PDB file of C-alpha atoms in Angstrom:
ATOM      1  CA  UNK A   1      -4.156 -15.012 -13.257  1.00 54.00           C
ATOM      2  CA  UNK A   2      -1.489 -14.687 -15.790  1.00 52.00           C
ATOM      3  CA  UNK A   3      -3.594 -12.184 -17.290  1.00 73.00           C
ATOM      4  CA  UNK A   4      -2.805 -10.314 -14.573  1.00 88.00           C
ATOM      5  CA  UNK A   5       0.386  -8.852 -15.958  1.00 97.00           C
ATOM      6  CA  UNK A   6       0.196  -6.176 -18.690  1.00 98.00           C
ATOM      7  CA  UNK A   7       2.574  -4.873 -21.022  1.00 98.00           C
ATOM      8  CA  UNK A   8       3.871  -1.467 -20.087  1.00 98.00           C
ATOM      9  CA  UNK A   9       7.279  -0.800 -22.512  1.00 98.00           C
ATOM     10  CA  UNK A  10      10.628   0.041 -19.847  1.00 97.00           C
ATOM     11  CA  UNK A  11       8.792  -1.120 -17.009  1.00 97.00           C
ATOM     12  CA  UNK A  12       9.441  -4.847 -15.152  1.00 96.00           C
ATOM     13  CA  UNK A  13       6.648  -6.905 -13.801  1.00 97.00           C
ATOM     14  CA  UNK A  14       3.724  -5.711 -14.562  1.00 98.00           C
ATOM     15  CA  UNK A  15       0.469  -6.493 -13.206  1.00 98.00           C
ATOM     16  CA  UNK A  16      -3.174  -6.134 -11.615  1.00 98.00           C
ATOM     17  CA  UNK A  17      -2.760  -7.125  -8.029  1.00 98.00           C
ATOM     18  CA  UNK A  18      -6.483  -7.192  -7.789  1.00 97.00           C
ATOM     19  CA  UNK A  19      -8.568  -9.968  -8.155  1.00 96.00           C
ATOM     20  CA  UNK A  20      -7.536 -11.762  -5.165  1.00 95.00           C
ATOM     21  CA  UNK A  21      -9.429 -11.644  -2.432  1.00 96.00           C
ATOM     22  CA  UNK A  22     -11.998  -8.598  -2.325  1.00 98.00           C
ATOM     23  CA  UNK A  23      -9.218  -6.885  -3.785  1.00 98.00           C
ATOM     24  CA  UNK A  24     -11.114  -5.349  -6.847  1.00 97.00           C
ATOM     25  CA  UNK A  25      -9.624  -5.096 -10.168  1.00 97.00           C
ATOM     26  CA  UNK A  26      -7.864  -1.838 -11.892  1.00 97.00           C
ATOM     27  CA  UNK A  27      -7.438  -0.238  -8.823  1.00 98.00           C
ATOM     28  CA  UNK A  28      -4.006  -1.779  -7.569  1.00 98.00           C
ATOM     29  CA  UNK A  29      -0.563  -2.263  -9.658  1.00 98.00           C
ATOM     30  CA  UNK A  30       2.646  -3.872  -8.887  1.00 98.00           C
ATOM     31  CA  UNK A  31       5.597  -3.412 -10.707  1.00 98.00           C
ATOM     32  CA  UNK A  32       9.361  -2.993 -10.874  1.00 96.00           C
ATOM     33  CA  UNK A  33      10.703   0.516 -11.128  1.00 96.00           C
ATOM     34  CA  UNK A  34       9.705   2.940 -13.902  1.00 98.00           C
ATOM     35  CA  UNK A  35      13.582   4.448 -14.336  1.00 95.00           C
ATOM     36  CA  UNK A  36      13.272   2.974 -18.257  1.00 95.00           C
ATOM     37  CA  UNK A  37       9.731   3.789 -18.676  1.00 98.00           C
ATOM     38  CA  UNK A  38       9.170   4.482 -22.513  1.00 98.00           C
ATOM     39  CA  UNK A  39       6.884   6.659 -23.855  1.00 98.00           C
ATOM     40  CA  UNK A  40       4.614   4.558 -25.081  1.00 98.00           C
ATOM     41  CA  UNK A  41       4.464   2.894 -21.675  1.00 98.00           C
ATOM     42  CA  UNK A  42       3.749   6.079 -20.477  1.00 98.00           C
ATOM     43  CA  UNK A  43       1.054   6.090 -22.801  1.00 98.00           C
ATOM     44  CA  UNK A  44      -0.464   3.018 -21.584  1.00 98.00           C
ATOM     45  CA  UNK A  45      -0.294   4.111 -17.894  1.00 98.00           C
ATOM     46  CA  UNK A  46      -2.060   7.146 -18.832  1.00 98.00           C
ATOM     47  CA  UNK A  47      -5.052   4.918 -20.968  1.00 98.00           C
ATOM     48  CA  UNK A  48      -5.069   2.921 -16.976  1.00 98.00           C
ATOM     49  CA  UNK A  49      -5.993   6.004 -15.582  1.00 98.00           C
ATOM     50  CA  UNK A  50      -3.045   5.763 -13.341  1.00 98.00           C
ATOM     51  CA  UNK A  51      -2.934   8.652 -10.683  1.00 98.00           C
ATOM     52  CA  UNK A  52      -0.314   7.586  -7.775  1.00 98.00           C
ATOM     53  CA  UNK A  53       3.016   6.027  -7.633  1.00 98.00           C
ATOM     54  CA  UNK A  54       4.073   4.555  -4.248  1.00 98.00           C
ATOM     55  CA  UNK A  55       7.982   3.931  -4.328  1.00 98.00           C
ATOM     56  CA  UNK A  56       9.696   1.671  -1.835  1.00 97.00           C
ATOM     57  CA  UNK A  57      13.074   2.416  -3.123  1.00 94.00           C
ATOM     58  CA  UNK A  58      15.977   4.317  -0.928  1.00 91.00           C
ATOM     59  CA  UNK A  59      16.651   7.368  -1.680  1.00 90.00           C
ATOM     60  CA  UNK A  60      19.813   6.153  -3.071  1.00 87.00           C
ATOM     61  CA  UNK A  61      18.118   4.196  -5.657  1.00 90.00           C
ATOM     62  CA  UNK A  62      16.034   7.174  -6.354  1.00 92.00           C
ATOM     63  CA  UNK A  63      18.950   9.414  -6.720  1.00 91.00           C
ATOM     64  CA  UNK A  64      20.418   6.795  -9.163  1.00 90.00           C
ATOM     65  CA  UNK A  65      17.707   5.723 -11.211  1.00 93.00           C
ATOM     66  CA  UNK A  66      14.965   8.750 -11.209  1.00 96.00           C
ATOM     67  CA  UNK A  67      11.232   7.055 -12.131  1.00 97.00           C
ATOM     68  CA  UNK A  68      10.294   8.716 -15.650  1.00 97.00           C
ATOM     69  CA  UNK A  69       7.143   9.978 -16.154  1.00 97.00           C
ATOM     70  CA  UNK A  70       6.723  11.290 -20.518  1.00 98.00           C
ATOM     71  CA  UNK A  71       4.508  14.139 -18.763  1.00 97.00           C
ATOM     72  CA  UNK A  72       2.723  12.103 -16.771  1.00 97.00           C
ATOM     73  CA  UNK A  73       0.511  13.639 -14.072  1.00 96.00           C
ATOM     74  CA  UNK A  74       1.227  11.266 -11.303  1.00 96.00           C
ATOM     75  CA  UNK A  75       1.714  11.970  -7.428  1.00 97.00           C
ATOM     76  CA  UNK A  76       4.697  10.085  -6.366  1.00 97.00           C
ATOM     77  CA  UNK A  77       5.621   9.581  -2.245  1.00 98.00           C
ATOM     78  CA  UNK A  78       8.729   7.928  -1.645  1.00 97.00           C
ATOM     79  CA  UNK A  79       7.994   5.176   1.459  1.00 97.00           C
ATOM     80  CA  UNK A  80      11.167   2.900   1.623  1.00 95.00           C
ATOM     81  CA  UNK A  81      10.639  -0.538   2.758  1.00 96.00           C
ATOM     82  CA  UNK A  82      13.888  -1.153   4.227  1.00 92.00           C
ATOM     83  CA  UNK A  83      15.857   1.673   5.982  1.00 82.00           C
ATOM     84  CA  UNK A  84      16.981   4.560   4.095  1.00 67.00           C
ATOM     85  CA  UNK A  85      20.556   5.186   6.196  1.00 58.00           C
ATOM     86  CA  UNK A  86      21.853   1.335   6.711  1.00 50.00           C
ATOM     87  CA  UNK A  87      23.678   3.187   9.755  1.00 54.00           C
ATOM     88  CA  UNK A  88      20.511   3.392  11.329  1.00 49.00           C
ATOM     89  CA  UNK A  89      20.288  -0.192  12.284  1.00 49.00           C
ATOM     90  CA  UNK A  90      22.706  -2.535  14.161  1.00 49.00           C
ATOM     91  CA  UNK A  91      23.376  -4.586  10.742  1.00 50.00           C
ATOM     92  CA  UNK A  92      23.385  -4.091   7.022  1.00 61.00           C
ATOM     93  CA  UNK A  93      20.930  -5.578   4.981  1.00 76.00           C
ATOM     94  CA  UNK A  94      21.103  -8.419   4.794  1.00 86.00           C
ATOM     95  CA  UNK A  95      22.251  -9.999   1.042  1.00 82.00           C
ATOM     96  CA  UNK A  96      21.055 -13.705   2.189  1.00 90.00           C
ATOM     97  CA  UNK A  97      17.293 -13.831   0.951  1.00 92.00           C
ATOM     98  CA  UNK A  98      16.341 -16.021   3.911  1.00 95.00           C
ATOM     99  CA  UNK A  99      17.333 -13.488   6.248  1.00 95.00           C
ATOM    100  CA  UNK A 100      16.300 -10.185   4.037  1.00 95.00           C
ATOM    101  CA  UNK A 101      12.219 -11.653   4.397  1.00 97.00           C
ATOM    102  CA  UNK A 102      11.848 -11.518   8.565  1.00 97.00           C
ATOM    103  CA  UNK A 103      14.233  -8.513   8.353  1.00 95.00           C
ATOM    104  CA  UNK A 104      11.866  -6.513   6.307  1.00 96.00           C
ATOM    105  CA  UNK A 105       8.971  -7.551   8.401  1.00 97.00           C
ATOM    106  CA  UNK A 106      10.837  -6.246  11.319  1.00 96.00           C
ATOM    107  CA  UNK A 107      11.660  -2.610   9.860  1.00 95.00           C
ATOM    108  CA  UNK A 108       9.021  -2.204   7.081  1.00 97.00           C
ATOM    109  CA  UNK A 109       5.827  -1.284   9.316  1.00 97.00           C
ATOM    110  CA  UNK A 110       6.371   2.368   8.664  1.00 97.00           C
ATOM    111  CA  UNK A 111       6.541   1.903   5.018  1.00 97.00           C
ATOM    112  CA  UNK A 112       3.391  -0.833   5.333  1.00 98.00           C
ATOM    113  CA  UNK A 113       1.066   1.677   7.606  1.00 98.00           C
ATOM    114  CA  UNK A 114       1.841   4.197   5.164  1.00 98.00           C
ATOM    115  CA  UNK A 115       1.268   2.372   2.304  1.00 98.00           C
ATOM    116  CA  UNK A 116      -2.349   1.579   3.757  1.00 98.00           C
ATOM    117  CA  UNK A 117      -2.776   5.120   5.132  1.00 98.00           C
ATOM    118  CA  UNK A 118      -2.827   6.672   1.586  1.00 98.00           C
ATOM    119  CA  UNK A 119      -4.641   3.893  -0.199  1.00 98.00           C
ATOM    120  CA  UNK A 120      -7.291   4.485   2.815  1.00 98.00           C
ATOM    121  CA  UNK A 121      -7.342   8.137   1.832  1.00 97.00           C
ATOM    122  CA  UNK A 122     -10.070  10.023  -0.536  1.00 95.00           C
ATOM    123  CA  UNK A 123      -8.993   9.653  -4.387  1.00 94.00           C
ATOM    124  CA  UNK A 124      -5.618   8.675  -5.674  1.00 96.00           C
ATOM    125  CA  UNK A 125      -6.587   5.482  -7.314  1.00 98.00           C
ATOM    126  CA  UNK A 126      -5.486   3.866  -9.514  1.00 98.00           C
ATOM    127  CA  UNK A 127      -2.268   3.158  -7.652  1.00 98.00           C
ATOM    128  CA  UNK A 128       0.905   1.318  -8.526  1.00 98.00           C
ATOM    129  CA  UNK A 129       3.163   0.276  -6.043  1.00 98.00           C
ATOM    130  CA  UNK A 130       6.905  -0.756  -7.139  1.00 98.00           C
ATOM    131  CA  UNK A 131      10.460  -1.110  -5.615  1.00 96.00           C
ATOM    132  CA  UNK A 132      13.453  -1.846  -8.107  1.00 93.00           C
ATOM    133  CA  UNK A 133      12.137  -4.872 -10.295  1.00 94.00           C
ATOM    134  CA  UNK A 134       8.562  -5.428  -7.744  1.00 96.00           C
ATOM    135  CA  UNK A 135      10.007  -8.782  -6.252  1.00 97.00           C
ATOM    136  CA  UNK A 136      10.954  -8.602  -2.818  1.00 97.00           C
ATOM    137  CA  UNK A 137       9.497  -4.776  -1.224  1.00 97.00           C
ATOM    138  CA  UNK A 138       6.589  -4.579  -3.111  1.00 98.00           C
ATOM    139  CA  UNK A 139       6.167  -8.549  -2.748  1.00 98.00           C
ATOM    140  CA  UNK A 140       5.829  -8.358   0.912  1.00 98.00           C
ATOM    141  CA  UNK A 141       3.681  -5.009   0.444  1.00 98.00           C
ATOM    142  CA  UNK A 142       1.264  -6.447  -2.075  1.00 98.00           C
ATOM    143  CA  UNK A 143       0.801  -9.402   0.080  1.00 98.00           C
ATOM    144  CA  UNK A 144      -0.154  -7.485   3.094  1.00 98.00           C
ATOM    145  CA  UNK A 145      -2.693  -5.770   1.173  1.00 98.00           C
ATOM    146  CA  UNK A 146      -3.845  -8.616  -0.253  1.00 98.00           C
ATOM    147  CA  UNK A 147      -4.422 -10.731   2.963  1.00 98.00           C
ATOM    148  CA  UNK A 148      -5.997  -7.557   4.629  1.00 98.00           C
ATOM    149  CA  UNK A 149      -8.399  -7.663   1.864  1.00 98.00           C
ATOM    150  CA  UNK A 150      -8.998 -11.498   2.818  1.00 98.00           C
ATOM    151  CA  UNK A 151      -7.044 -13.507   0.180  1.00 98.00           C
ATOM    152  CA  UNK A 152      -6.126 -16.893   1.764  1.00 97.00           C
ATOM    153  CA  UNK A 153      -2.500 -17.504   2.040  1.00 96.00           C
ATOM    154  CA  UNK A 154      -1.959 -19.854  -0.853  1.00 98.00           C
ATOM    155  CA  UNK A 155      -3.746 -17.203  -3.242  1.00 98.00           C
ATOM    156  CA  UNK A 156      -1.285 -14.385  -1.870  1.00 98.00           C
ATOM    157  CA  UNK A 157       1.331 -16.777  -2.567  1.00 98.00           C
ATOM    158  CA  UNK A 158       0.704 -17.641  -5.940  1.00 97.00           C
ATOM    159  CA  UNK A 159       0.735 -14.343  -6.877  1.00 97.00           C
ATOM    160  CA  UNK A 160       3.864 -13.721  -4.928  1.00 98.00           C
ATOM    161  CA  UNK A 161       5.596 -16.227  -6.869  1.00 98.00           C
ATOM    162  CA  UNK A 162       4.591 -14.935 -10.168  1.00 97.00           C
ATOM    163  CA  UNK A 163       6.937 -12.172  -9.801  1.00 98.00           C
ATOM    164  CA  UNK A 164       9.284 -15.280 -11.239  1.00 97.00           C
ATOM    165  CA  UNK A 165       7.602 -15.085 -14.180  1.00 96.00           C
ATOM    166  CA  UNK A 166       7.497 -11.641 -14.675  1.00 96.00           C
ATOM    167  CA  UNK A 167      11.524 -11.250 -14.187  1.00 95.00           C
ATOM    168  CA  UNK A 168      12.443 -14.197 -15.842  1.00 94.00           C
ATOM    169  CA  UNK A 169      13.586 -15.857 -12.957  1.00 96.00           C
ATOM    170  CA  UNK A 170      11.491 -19.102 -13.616  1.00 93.00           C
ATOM    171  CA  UNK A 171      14.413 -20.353 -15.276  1.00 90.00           C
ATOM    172  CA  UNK A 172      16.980 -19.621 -12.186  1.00 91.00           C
ATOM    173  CA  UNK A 173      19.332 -16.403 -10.556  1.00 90.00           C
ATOM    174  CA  UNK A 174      20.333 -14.084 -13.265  1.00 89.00           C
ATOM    175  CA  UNK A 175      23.112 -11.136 -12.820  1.00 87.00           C
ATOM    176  CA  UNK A 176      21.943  -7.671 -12.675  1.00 79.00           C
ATOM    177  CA  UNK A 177      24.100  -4.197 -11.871  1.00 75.00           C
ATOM    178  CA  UNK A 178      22.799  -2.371  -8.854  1.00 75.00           C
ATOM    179  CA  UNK A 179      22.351   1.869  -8.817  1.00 68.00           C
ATOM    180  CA  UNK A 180      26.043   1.605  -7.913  1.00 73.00           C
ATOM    181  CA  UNK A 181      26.787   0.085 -10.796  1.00 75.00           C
ATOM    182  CA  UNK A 182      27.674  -3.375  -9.099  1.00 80.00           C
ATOM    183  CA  UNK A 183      26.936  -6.655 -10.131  1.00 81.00           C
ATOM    184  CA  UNK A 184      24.635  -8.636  -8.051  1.00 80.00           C
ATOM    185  CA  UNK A 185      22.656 -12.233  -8.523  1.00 85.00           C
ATOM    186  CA  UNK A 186      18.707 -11.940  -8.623  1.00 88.00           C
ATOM    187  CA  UNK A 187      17.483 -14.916  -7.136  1.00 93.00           C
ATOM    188  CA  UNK A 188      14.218 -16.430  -7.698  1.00 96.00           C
ATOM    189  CA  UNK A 189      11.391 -16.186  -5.029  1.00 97.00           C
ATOM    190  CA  UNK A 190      10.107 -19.149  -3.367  1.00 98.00           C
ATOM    191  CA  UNK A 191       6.610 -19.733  -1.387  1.00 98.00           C
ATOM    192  CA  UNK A 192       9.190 -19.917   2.377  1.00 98.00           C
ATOM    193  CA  UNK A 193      10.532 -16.448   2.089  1.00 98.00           C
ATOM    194  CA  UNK A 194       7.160 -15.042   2.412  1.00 98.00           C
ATOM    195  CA  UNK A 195       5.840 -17.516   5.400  1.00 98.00           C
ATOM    196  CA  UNK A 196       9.151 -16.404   6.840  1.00 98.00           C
ATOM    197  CA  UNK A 197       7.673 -12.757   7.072  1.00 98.00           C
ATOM    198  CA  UNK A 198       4.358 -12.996   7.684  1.00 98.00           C
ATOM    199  CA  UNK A 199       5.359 -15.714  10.427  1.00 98.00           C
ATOM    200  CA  UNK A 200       7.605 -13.390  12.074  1.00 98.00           C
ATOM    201  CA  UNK A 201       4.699 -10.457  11.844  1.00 98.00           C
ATOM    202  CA  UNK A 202       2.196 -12.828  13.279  1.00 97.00           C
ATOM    203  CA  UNK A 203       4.619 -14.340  16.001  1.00 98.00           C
ATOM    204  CA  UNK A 204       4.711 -10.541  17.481  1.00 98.00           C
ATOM    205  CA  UNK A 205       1.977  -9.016  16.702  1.00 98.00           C
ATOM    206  CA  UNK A 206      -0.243 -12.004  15.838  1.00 98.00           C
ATOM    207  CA  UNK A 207      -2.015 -10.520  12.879  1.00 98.00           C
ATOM    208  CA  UNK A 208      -1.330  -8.376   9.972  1.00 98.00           C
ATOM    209  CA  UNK A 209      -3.963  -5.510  11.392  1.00 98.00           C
ATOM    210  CA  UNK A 210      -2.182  -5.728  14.979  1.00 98.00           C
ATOM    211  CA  UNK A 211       0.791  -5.187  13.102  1.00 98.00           C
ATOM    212  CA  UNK A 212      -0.261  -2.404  11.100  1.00 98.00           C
ATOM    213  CA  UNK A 213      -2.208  -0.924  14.593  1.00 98.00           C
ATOM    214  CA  UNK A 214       1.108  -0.955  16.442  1.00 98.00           C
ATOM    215  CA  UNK A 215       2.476   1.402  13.546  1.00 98.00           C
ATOM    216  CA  UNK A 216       0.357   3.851  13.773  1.00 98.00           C
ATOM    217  CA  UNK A 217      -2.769   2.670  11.604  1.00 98.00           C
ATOM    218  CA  UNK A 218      -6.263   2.997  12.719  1.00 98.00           C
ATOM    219  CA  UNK A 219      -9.183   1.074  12.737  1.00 98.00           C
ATOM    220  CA  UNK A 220     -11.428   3.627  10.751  1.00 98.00           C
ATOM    221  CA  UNK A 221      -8.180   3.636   8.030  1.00 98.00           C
ATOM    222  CA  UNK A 222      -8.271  -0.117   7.802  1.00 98.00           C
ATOM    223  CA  UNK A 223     -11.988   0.390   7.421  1.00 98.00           C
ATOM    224  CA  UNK A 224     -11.316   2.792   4.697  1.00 98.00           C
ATOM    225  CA  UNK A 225      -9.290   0.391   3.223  1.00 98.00           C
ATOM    226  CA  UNK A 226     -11.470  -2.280   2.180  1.00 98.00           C
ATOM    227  CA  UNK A 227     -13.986   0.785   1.117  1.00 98.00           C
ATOM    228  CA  UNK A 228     -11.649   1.766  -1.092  1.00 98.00           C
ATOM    229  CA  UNK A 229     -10.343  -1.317  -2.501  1.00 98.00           C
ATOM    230  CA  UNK A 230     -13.059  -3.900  -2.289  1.00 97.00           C
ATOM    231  CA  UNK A 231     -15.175  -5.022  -4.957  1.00 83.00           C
TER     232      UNK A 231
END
């Protein structure tokens, strides 16, 4: 599937999730953020017929690096993955990648049964979904959708992993400066950080659609789901 990725000029990452599973094609992006979207990248979202955006950023990163749109008509919902106040939980986030992967199991279901409510709702497709660089958020995101849509877990994975790829991470960690202007290591991703999270969502839930059900998602949504989505 390295197809899959497509060249849009100022954004990260690019690519068709679809094609996995049922998971249709042209109907599902990934990406990193679009804060350096050009305009002829806006241009090429437009010739996708691209109609929603769904952020997983903080507010923070919002704040710090806006999406651009070139006049654009996209609907854009902000649905954080991790939590938006850090006060609100007992611990930062954590910066260890081992530990970040169950974490965001733990405290992404509202962002997840979100994510799935408004993909489950009438129109609003094509859809890209993106965090800051589409790596670790919208990695675990995509991959729930994926598997809902009945990808086997070494197909979710490879596609996981081609986020390496798409970053230029295939080569090792590279330093990056944060929306506070800080410099941080991004780290490859590897095939354990993802069992990590869907083993913690199946060890207390023990399935992705329990999981999802316990925040809030119904059966007729999942339903409308792979209606929506399928090919």
């Amino acid at each position: 599937m390295t197809d899959a990725f497509i060249d849009i000029p100022g954004v990260r990452n690019f690519r068709d999730a679809g094609g996995i599973g049922a998971l249709r094609r042209g109907v599902l992006y990934r990406s990193g953020s679009f804060h350096t979207l050009t305009e002829e990248g806006a241009r090429r979202l437009k010739d996708l017929g691209l109609r929603t955006v769904l952020d997983l950023r903080s507010p923070v990163e919002l704040e710090a690096w806006p999406d651009l749109r070139h006049g654009l008509d996209l609907e854009s919902l902000n649905l954080p993955t991790l939590p938006a106040n850090r006060e609100d939980v007992d611990q930062p986030w954590p910066e260890d990648q081992a530990a970040l992967y169950p974490f965001m199991a733990e405290h992404a279901g509202p962002s997840l049964a979100a994510v799935v409510r408004r993909l489950a709702a009438p129109g609003g497709l094509p859809t890209v979904v993106h965090c800051a660089v589409g790596k670790d958020r919208t990695g675990l995101t995509i991959a729930v959708l994926q598997a809902l849509l009945g990808a086997s877990e070494t197909d979710v994975t490879a596609d996981f992993l081609r986020s390496n790829v798409g970053l230029g991470l295939d080569q090792g960690p590279t330093p990056y400066l944060d929306e506070t202007g800080t410099e941080r290591i991004s780290r490859p991703v590897g095939a354990e950080l993802l069992a990590s999270a869907l083993g913690w969502i199946r060890a207390r839930h023990s399935s992705i659609p329990a999981y999802l059900r316990a925040h809030g998602v119904t059966e007729e949504e999942l339903t409308a789901l792979h209606a929506n989505l399928s090919a």
